[in-house]
mmCIF file of C-alpha atoms in Angstrom:
data_model
loop_
_atom_site.group_PDB
_atom_site.id
_atom_site.type_symbol
_atom_site.label_atom_id
_atom_site.label_comp_id
_atom_site.label_asym_id
_atom_site.label_seq_id
_atom_site.Cartn_x
_atom_site.Cartn_y
_atom_site.Cartn_z
ATOM 1 C CA MET B 1 54.402 119.009 41.519
ATOM 2 C CA LYS B 2 57.929 119.713 41.133
ATOM 3 C CA GLN B 3 57.922 122.095 44.204
ATOM 4 C CA GLU B 4 56.492 118.970 46.083
ATOM 5 C CA ASN B 5 58.869 116.626 44.900
ATOM 6 C CA GLU B 6 61.807 118.991 46.049
ATOM 7 C CA ASN B 7 60.340 119.156 49.570
ATOM 8 C CA ASN B 8 60.161 115.431 49.940
ATOM 9 C CA ARG B 9 63.944 115.157 48.795
ATOM 10 C CA ASN B 10 64.730 117.675 51.411
ATOM 11 C CA LEU B 11 62.737 115.830 54.081
ATOM 12 C CA GLN B 12 64.476 112.835 53.343
ATOM 13 C CA VAL B 13 67.662 114.176 53.594
ATOM 14 C CA ALA B 14 66.945 115.811 56.883
ATOM 15 C CA LEU B 15 65.529 112.317 58.349
ATOM 16 C CA ILE B 16 68.763 110.844 57.378
ATOM 17 C CA GLY B 17 71.079 113.402 58.471
ATOM 18 C CA LEU B 18 68.753 113.378 61.917
ATOM 19 C CA ALA B 19 69.496 109.505 62.077
ATOM 20 C CA THR B 20 72.979 109.691 61.313
ATOM 21 C CA VAL B 21 73.545 111.975 64.374
ATOM 22 C CA VAL B 22 71.394 109.957 66.743
ATOM 23 C CA VAL B 23 73.387 107.124 65.514
ATOM 24 C CA ILE B 24 76.929 108.760 65.746
ATOM 25 C CA VAL B 25 75.658 109.812 69.661
ATOM 26 C CA PHE B 26 74.524 106.395 70.578
ATOM 27 C CA ILE B 27 78.077 105.142 69.565
ATOM 28 C CA ILE B 28 79.858 108.038 71.135
ATOM 29 C CA GLY B 29 77.507 107.421 74.375
ATOM 30 C CA TRP B 30 78.374 103.710 74.135
ATOM 31 C CA TYR B 31 82.008 103.805 74.273
ATOM 32 C CA VAL B 32 81.798 106.747 76.696
ATOM 33 C CA TYR B 33 79.630 104.738 79.191
ATOM 34 C CA LYS B 34 80.823 101.406 78.398
ATOM 35 C CA PRO B 35 82.393 99.472 81.319
ATOM 36 C CA VAL B 36 85.760 99.913 81.565
ATOM 37 C CA PRO B 37 88.444 97.084 82.266
ATOM 38 C CA VAL B 38 90.880 97.473 85.066
ATOM 39 C CA VAL B 39 94.059 95.992 84.570
ATOM 40 C CA ILE B 40 95.918 94.262 87.761
ATOM 41 C CA GLN B 41 99.362 93.072 87.251
ATOM 42 C CA GLY B 42 101.053 90.836 90.082
ATOM 43 C CA SER B 43 104.139 88.801 90.330
ATOM 44 C CA ALA B 44 104.891 85.250 91.244
ATOM 45 C CA GLU B 45 106.576 84.917 94.750
ATOM 46 C CA VAL B 46 108.428 81.954 96.307
ATOM 47 C CA ASN B 47 109.417 80.812 99.734
ATOM 48 C CA GLU B 48 112.849 81.682 100.362
ATOM 49 C CA VAL B 49 115.273 80.329 103.169
ATOM 50 C CA ARG B 50 118.442 82.151 104.066
ATOM 51 C CA VAL B 51 121.821 79.966 104.947
ATOM 52 C CA SER B 52 123.864 81.689 107.388
ATOM 53 C CA GLY B 53 126.482 80.101 110.062
ATOM 54 C CA LYS B 54 126.900 80.982 113.856
ATOM 55 C CA VAL B 55 130.639 81.197 113.501
ATOM 56 C CA PRO B 56 132.643 83.622 112.037
ATOM 57 C CA GLY B 57 135.526 82.387 109.554
ATOM 58 C CA ARG B 58 136.906 82.360 105.811
ATOM 59 C CA ILE B 59 134.850 80.579 103.089
ATOM 60 C CA LEU B 60 136.956 77.572 102.550
ATOM 61 C CA GLN B 61 134.816 75.681 100.149
ATOM 62 C CA LEU B 62 131.082 76.419 98.045
ATOM 63 C CA TYR B 63 129.746 73.117 97.431
ATOM 64 C CA ALA B 64 126.664 74.451 95.369
ATOM 65 C CA LYS B 65 126.262 77.204 92.701
ATOM 66 C CA GLU B 66 123.585 79.652 91.517
ATOM 67 C CA GLY B 67 120.688 77.752 89.837
ATOM 68 C CA GLN B 68 121.693 74.147 91.303
ATOM 69 C CA GLN B 69 118.942 72.103 92.977
ATOM 70 C CA VAL B 70 119.789 70.678 96.349
ATOM 71 C CA THR B 71 117.971 68.553 98.835
ATOM 72 C CA LEU B 72 117.737 68.709 102.589
ATOM 73 C CA GLY B 73 120.772 67.835 104.295
ATOM 74 C CA ASP B 74 123.173 68.510 101.427
ATOM 75 C CA THR B 75 126.462 70.142 102.086
ATOM 76 C CA LEU B 76 126.832 73.548 101.074
ATOM 77 C CA VAL B 77 129.345 75.379 102.576
ATOM 78 C CA LEU B 78 132.711 74.833 104.549
ATOM 79 C CA ILE B 79 134.022 77.507 106.740
ATOM 80 C CA ASP B 80 137.383 77.603 108.137
ATOM 81 C CA SER B 81 137.568 79.235 111.653
ATOM 82 C CA PRO B 82 140.734 79.297 113.221
ATOM 83 C CA GLU B 83 139.267 80.974 116.298
ATOM 84 C CA VAL B 84 136.785 77.882 117.017
ATOM 85 C CA ARG B 85 139.614 75.466 116.725
ATOM 86 C CA ALA B 86 141.932 77.502 119.263
ATOM 87 C CA LYS B 87 138.572 77.648 121.801
ATOM 88 C CA LEU B 88 138.445 73.724 121.415
ATOM 89 C CA ALA B 89 142.233 73.457 122.055
ATOM 90 C CA GLN B 90 141.830 75.637 125.034
ATOM 91 C CA ALA B 91 138.481 73.555 126.392
ATOM 92 C CA ASN B 92 140.695 70.480 126.216
ATOM 93 C CA ALA B 93 143.360 71.932 128.117
ATOM 94 C CA ALA B 94 141.443 72.932 130.689
ATOM 95 C CA LYS B 95 139.677 69.446 131.000
ATOM 96 C CA SER B 96 143.075 67.979 131.340
ATOM 97 C CA ALA B 97 143.781 70.703 133.838
ATOM 98 C CA ALA B 98 140.843 69.602 135.789
ATOM 99 C CA MET B 99 141.316 65.895 135.382
ATOM 100 C CA ALA B 100 144.940 66.470 136.989
ATOM 101 C CA GLN B 101 143.306 68.472 139.811
ATOM 102 C CA LEU B 102 140.896 65.802 140.618
ATOM 103 C CA GLN B 103 143.750 63.278 140.476
ATOM 104 C CA LYS B 104 145.738 64.984 142.514
ATOM 105 C CA ALA B 105 142.762 65.723 145.250
ATOM 106 C CA ASN B 106 142.236 61.966 145.116
ATOM 107 C CA LYS B 107 145.683 61.144 145.725
ATOM 108 C CA GLY B 108 146.682 63.900 148.229
ATOM 109 C CA ALA B 109 149.106 66.893 147.511
ATOM 110 C CA ARG B 110 152.897 66.071 147.126
ATOM 111 C CA SER B 111 155.544 68.647 147.985
ATOM 112 C CA GLU B 112 156.227 69.356 144.051
ATOM 113 C CA THR B 113 152.443 69.795 143.651
ATOM 114 C CA ILE B 114 152.649 72.260 146.574
ATOM 115 C CA GLU B 115 155.642 73.918 144.993
ATOM 116 C CA GLY B 116 153.879 74.128 141.527
ATOM 117 C CA ALA B 117 150.641 75.439 143.071
ATOM 118 C CA PHE B 118 152.820 78.284 144.380
ATOM 119 C CA GLU B 119 154.328 79.174 141.112
ATOM 120 C CA MET B 120 151.122 78.961 139.407
ATOM 121 C CA TRP B 121 149.659 81.278 142.176
ATOM 122 C CA GLN B 122 152.635 83.712 141.520
ATOM 123 C CA LYS B 123 152.282 83.494 137.722
ATOM 124 C CA ALA B 124 148.435 84.438 138.133
ATOM 125 C CA THR B 125 149.259 87.243 140.258
ATOM 126 C CA ILE B 126 151.777 88.705 137.826
ATOM 127 C CA GLY B 127 149.083 88.314 135.061
ATOM 128 C CA VAL B 128 146.870 90.509 137.380
ATOM 129 C CA ASP B 129 149.105 93.181 137.724
ATOM 130 C CA ILE B 130 149.687 93.581 133.877
ATOM 131 C CA ALA B 131 145.791 93.171 132.914
ATOM 132 C CA LYS B 132 145.405 96.040 135.849
ATOM 133 C CA LYS B 133 147.664 98.141 133.959
ATOM 134 C CA SER B 134 146.573 97.481 130.747
ATOM 135 C CA TYR B 135 142.924 98.275 131.694
ATOM 136 C CA ASP B 136 143.903 101.504 133.535
ATOM 137 C CA ARG B 137 145.683 102.742 130.435
ATOM 138 C CA ILE B 138 142.783 101.680 128.137
ATOM 139 C CA GLU B 139 140.419 103.396 130.764
ATOM 140 C CA ARG B 140 142.133 106.664 130.555
ATOM 141 C CA LEU B 141 142.221 106.105 126.905
ATOM 142 C CA PHE B 142 138.615 105.533 126.691
ATOM 143 C CA GLU B 143 137.616 108.753 128.961
ATOM 144 C CA LYS B 144 139.688 110.659 126.213
ATOM 145 C CA GLY B 145 137.584 109.190 123.401
ATOM 146 C CA VAL B 146 140.564 107.352 121.623
ATOM 147 C CA VAL B 147 139.154 103.782 122.011
ATOM 148 C CA THR B 148 135.728 102.381 121.671
ATOM 149 C CA ALA B 149 133.635 101.263 124.633
ATOM 150 C CA GLN B 150 134.053 97.898 123.141
ATOM 151 C CA LYS B 151 137.538 97.937 123.429
ATOM 152 C CA ARG B 152 137.282 99.094 127.055
ATOM 153 C CA ASP B 153 134.987 96.336 127.817
ATOM 154 C CA GLU B 154 137.213 93.418 126.349
ATOM 155 C CA VAL B 155 140.435 94.700 128.227
ATOM 156 C CA GLU B 156 137.884 94.818 131.444
ATOM 157 C CA ALA B 157 137.011 91.191 130.943
ATOM 158 C CA GLN B 158 140.590 90.168 130.400
ATOM 159 C CA TYR B 159 141.511 92.114 133.856
ATOM 160 C CA ASN B 160 138.504 90.312 135.590
ATOM 161 C CA ALA B 161 139.574 86.917 134.121
ATOM 162 C CA ALA B 162 143.012 87.529 135.442
ATOM 163 C CA VAL B 163 141.663 88.556 139.151
ATOM 164 C CA ALA B 164 139.256 85.172 139.095
ATOM 165 C CA THR B 165 142.407 82.867 137.477
ATOM 166 C CA ALA B 166 144.802 84.523 140.438
ATOM 167 C CA ALA B 167 141.894 83.588 142.994
ATOM 168 C CA GLY B 168 141.581 80.104 141.544
ATOM 169 C CA ALA B 169 145.372 79.430 141.710
ATOM 170 C CA LYS B 170 145.635 80.809 145.383
ATOM 171 C CA SER B 171 142.890 78.503 146.249
ATOM 172 C CA GLN B 172 144.696 75.319 144.382
ATOM 173 C CA TYR B 173 147.759 76.469 146.478
ATOM 174 C CA ASN B 174 145.968 76.655 149.577
ATOM 175 C CA MET B 175 144.115 73.471 148.794
ATOM 176 C CA ALA B 176 147.579 71.681 148.247
ATOM 177 C CA LEU B 177 148.875 72.979 151.560
ATOM 178 C CA ASN B 178 145.853 71.805 153.367
ATOM 179 C CA GLY B 179 145.053 68.683 151.718
ATOM 180 C CA ALA B 180 142.362 67.413 149.730
ATOM 181 C CA GLU B 181 139.038 67.339 151.558
ATOM 182 C CA ASP B 182 135.847 65.713 150.300
ATOM 183 C CA GLU B 183 134.496 69.265 149.077
ATOM 184 C CA ASP B 184 137.567 69.731 147.414
ATOM 185 C CA LYS B 185 137.330 66.576 145.561
ATOM 186 C CA LEU B 186 133.653 67.394 144.403
ATOM 187 C CA ALA B 187 134.793 70.651 143.473
ATOM 188 C CA SER B 188 137.696 69.294 141.436
ATOM 189 C CA SER B 189 134.902 66.619 139.894
ATOM 190 C CA ALA B 190 132.596 69.857 139.153
ATOM 191 C CA LEU B 191 135.560 71.243 137.177
ATOM 192 C CA VAL B 192 136.155 68.082 135.174
ATOM 193 C CA GLU B 193 132.123 68.343 134.140
ATOM 194 C CA GLN B 194 132.594 72.051 133.388
ATOM 195 C CA ALA B 195 135.498 71.204 131.210
ATOM 196 C CA LYS B 196 133.299 68.736 129.517
ATOM 197 C CA GLY B 197 130.653 70.954 129.057
ATOM 198 C CA ALA B 198 132.863 73.671 127.762
ATOM 199 C CA ILE B 199 134.189 71.016 125.122
ATOM 200 C CA ALA B 200 130.707 70.105 124.000
ATOM 201 C CA GLU B 201 129.854 73.506 123.478
ATOM 202 C CA VAL B 202 132.850 74.308 121.375
ATOM 203 C CA GLU B 203 132.373 70.666 119.361
ATOM 204 C CA ALA B 204 128.920 72.147 118.766
ATOM 205 C CA TYR B 205 130.281 75.484 117.082
ATOM 206 C CA MET B 206 132.638 73.472 115.226
ATOM 207 C CA ALA B 207 129.648 71.738 113.633
ATOM 208 C CA GLU B 208 128.307 75.135 112.568
ATOM 209 C CA THR B 209 131.527 75.601 110.102
ATOM 210 C CA ILE B 210 129.884 72.964 107.868
ATOM 211 C CA LEU B 211 126.656 74.329 106.624
ATOM 212 C CA LEU B 212 123.763 71.960 105.107
ATOM 213 C CA SER B 213 120.831 72.568 103.120
ATOM 214 C CA PRO B 214 117.595 73.411 105.544
ATOM 215 C CA ILE B 215 115.140 72.779 102.783
ATOM 216 C CA SER B 216 115.030 70.894 99.169
ATOM 217 C CA GLY B 217 114.997 73.416 96.454
ATOM 218 C CA GLU B 218 117.142 75.962 94.218
ATOM 219 C CA VAL B 219 120.258 77.984 94.973
ATOM 220 C CA SER B 220 118.974 81.364 93.854
ATOM 221 C CA GLU B 221 121.760 83.532 95.411
ATOM 222 C CA ILE B 222 125.295 83.227 96.617
ATOM 223 C CA PHE B 223 126.772 86.393 98.439
ATOM 224 C CA PRO B 224 130.150 85.890 99.192
ATOM 225 C CA ALA B 225 133.271 84.044 97.191
ATOM 226 C CA SER B 226 135.374 81.473 98.025
ATOM 227 C CA GLY B 227 137.934 82.466 100.174
ATOM 228 C CA GLU B 228 136.025 85.519 101.462
ATOM 229 C CA LEU B 229 135.508 86.403 105.176
ATOM 230 C CA VAL B 230 132.330 86.039 106.836
ATOM 231 C CA ALA B 231 130.877 87.249 110.173
ATOM 232 C CA THR B 232 128.282 85.420 112.549
ATOM 233 C CA GLY B 233 125.164 85.133 110.892
ATOM 234 C CA SER B 234 125.991 86.763 107.837
ATOM 235 C CA PRO B 235 124.249 85.422 104.714
ATOM 236 C CA ILE B 236 125.734 82.926 102.645
ATOM 237 C CA MET B 237 123.166 81.870 100.014
ATOM 238 C CA ASN B 238 119.786 82.031 99.557
ATOM 239 C CA ILE B 239 117.584 78.557 98.635
ATOM 240 C CA VAL B 240 113.958 78.716 97.170
ATOM 241 C CA ASP B 241 111.447 76.222 97.573
ATOM 242 C CA MET B 242 109.951 76.038 93.891
ATOM 243 C CA ASN B 243 107.112 73.765 95.066
ATOM 244 C CA ASP B 244 105.819 76.701 97.432
ATOM 245 C CA ILE B 245 105.104 79.438 94.783
ATOM 246 C CA TRP B 246 102.472 81.966 94.730
ATOM 247 C CA PHE B 247 101.172 84.970 93.208
ATOM 248 C CA SER B 248 100.981 88.501 94.832
ATOM 249 C CA PHE B 249 98.515 91.399 93.717
ATOM 250 C CA ASN B 250 98.007 94.681 95.101
ATOM 251 C CA VAL B 251 94.197 95.580 94.744
ATOM 252 C CA ARG B 252 92.460 98.548 95.553
ATOM 253 C CA GLU B 253 89.557 98.012 97.995
ATOM 254 C CA ASP B 254 86.977 98.836 95.452
ATOM 255 C CA LEU B 255 87.708 95.861 93.139
ATOM 256 C CA LEU B 256 87.657 93.482 95.988
ATOM 257 C CA GLU B 257 84.005 92.695 95.673
ATOM 258 C CA ASP B 258 84.316 89.516 93.701
ATOM 259 C CA MET B 259 87.732 88.484 95.757
ATOM 260 C CA LYS B 260 87.140 86.519 98.999
ATOM 261 C CA MET B 261 89.126 84.054 100.937
ATOM 262 C CA GLY B 262 88.851 80.643 98.703
ATOM 263 C CA SER B 263 87.461 82.210 95.368
ATOM 264 C CA GLU B 264 89.181 81.517 92.145
ATOM 265 C CA ILE B 265 90.412 83.987 89.793
ATOM 266 C CA GLU B 266 91.873 83.450 86.169
ATOM 267 C CA VAL B 267 94.830 85.153 85.203
ATOM 268 C CA ALA B 268 97.284 85.351 81.930
ATOM 269 C CA ILE B 269 101.041 84.524 82.590
ATOM 270 C CA PRO B 270 102.530 86.579 79.446
ATOM 271 C CA ALA B 271 106.063 84.927 79.893
ATOM 272 C CA LEU B 272 104.665 81.430 79.315
ATOM 273 C CA ASN B 273 101.526 82.677 77.148
ATOM 274 C CA ILE B 274 99.219 80.961 78.983
ATOM 275 C CA LYS B 275 95.968 81.502 81.201
ATOM 276 C CA THR B 276 95.477 79.403 84.666
ATOM 277 C CA THR B 277 93.340 79.529 87.664
ATOM 278 C CA LEU B 278 94.209 80.592 90.824
ATOM 279 C CA GLU B 279 92.743 80.391 94.458
ATOM 280 C CA ILE B 280 92.918 83.382 96.773
ATOM 281 C CA THR B 281 94.606 82.136 100.052
ATOM 282 C CA TYR B 282 95.525 85.674 101.731
ATOM 283 C CA ILE B 283 94.072 89.166 101.906
ATOM 284 C CA LYS B 284 95.506 92.001 103.786
ATOM 285 C CA PRO B 285 95.606 95.728 104.042
ATOM 286 C CA LEU B 286 99.101 97.580 103.054
ATOM 287 C CA ALA B 287 100.425 100.330 104.971
ATOM 288 C CA SER B 288 97.873 103.247 104.629
ATOM 289 C CA PHE B 289 100.429 106.000 104.229
ATOM 290 C CA ALA B 290 101.704 104.320 101.089
ATOM 291 C CA THR B 291 98.478 102.692 99.318
ATOM 292 C CA TRP B 292 96.084 105.240 100.530
ATOM 293 C CA LYS B 293 94.218 106.619 97.410
ATOM 294 C CA THR B 294 92.077 109.873 97.808
ATOM 295 C CA THR B 295 88.614 109.822 95.859
ATOM 296 C CA LYS B 296 86.509 112.078 97.765
ATOM 297 C CA ALA B 297 86.838 114.926 95.195
ATOM 298 C CA SER B 298 84.631 112.801 93.074
ATOM 299 C CA GLY B 299 82.091 112.268 95.531
ATOM 300 C CA GLN B 300 83.513 108.686 96.478
ATOM 301 C CA PHE B 301 85.633 107.426 99.644
ATOM 302 C CA ASP B 302 89.072 107.064 100.463
ATOM 303 C CA ALA B 303 90.117 103.623 99.028
ATOM 304 C CA ARG B 304 92.833 101.341 100.696
ATOM 305 C CA THR B 305 95.086 98.946 98.724
ATOM 306 C CA PHE B 306 95.077 95.342 100.019
ATOM 307 C CA GLU B 307 97.610 92.437 99.129
ATOM 308 C CA VAL B 308 96.062 89.575 97.854
ATOM 309 C CA ARG B 309 97.872 86.214 97.298
ATOM 310 C CA ALA B 310 96.773 83.460 95.314
ATOM 311 C CA THR B 311 98.064 80.078 94.631
ATOM 312 C CA PRO B 312 97.864 78.203 91.428
ATOM 313 C CA ILE B 313 94.980 75.355 91.770
ATOM 314 C CA ALA B 314 97.337 73.376 89.565
ATOM 315 C CA PRO B 315 101.223 73.209 88.730
ATOM 316 C CA VAL B 316 102.208 75.362 86.468
ATOM 317 C CA LYS B 317 105.055 74.211 84.199
ATOM 318 C CA ASP B 318 108.206 76.272 83.730
ATOM 319 C CA LEU B 319 106.590 79.003 86.336
ATOM 320 C CA ARG B 320 109.428 81.086 87.560
ATOM 321 C CA PRO B 321 109.578 83.727 90.576
ATOM 322 C CA GLY B 322 109.214 87.315 89.235
ATOM 323 C CA MET B 323 106.941 86.524 86.300
ATOM 324 C CA SER B 324 104.110 88.567 85.988
ATOM 325 C CA ALA B 325 100.074 87.520 86.232
ATOM 326 C CA ILE B 326 97.652 89.708 84.690
ATOM 327 C CA MET B 327 93.754 89.760 85.539
ATOM 328 C CA GLU B 328 91.011 92.298 84.439
ATOM 329 C CA LYS B 329 88.564 93.587 86.490
ATOM 330 C CA VAL B 330 85.732 95.402 84.823
ATOM 331 C CA ILE B 331 84.293 98.617 86.666
ATOM 332 C CA LYS B 332 80.482 99.046 85.949
#
């Protein structure tokens, strides 16, 4: 009897041990094979507009600061451009000269006018001489590699301009000698109109010395400081439209099953300690050389990565560009 009880106890211990092993194996298997959540992190992006000018010059005044809210049409930058002012003065002078030529053509040439035209022709001819010598000198230096092609082109342009000026001066002298004809009057009128066009062009450039805000938004960056020189097209500041904000995620294609255009996803924003719902508005594959992931070794396929953009369904208070958004996908 005693032996039988001992055997029963041993059997119970064995059964308990076996049950314990089964439970442990089950728990281990559950942890090993349970669905693994994959964390996908994105960041808030915003539409950004760069403010730059068409004319070179020096920053005379900045009327905005980084972080400042501006509205469409606000004055942001004042650029001082002596070159543009000089061109405007030249254009006005050319108009005055063209008007004088037109008056002369309508009135007829006087002896003083003929003499003056001759002197202008001689002066222009001397200018051609000097410009030719300068061009020959620069051409020799260019052939030796001393000066740049741009410098050679500038001197060549000056020479060509001097030749054209001399030709025009001679034409004016001949006209003064022969007296103004109808064609000459028309030509003088055309010169006046050309001068007016040149003035309008320079005035348009003058308007570009005052830069206005192209959108309403927030100044995110200012590149030059007041007093610095800026070249044509140089970026001066960036303005972001805080009403046009979205999130961008890089998602491997085997995780795209539930992500379709127009579908909704829930994300957490750690910086604000909130969750919000986004609508997917954009899906596009990224460059394959940078996003290709080899999975053939595990018997699967080569997976590409896609950029997924999603916009908040409702405005998110205090959301700023660069804030992270976290969403989880479960791999079954």
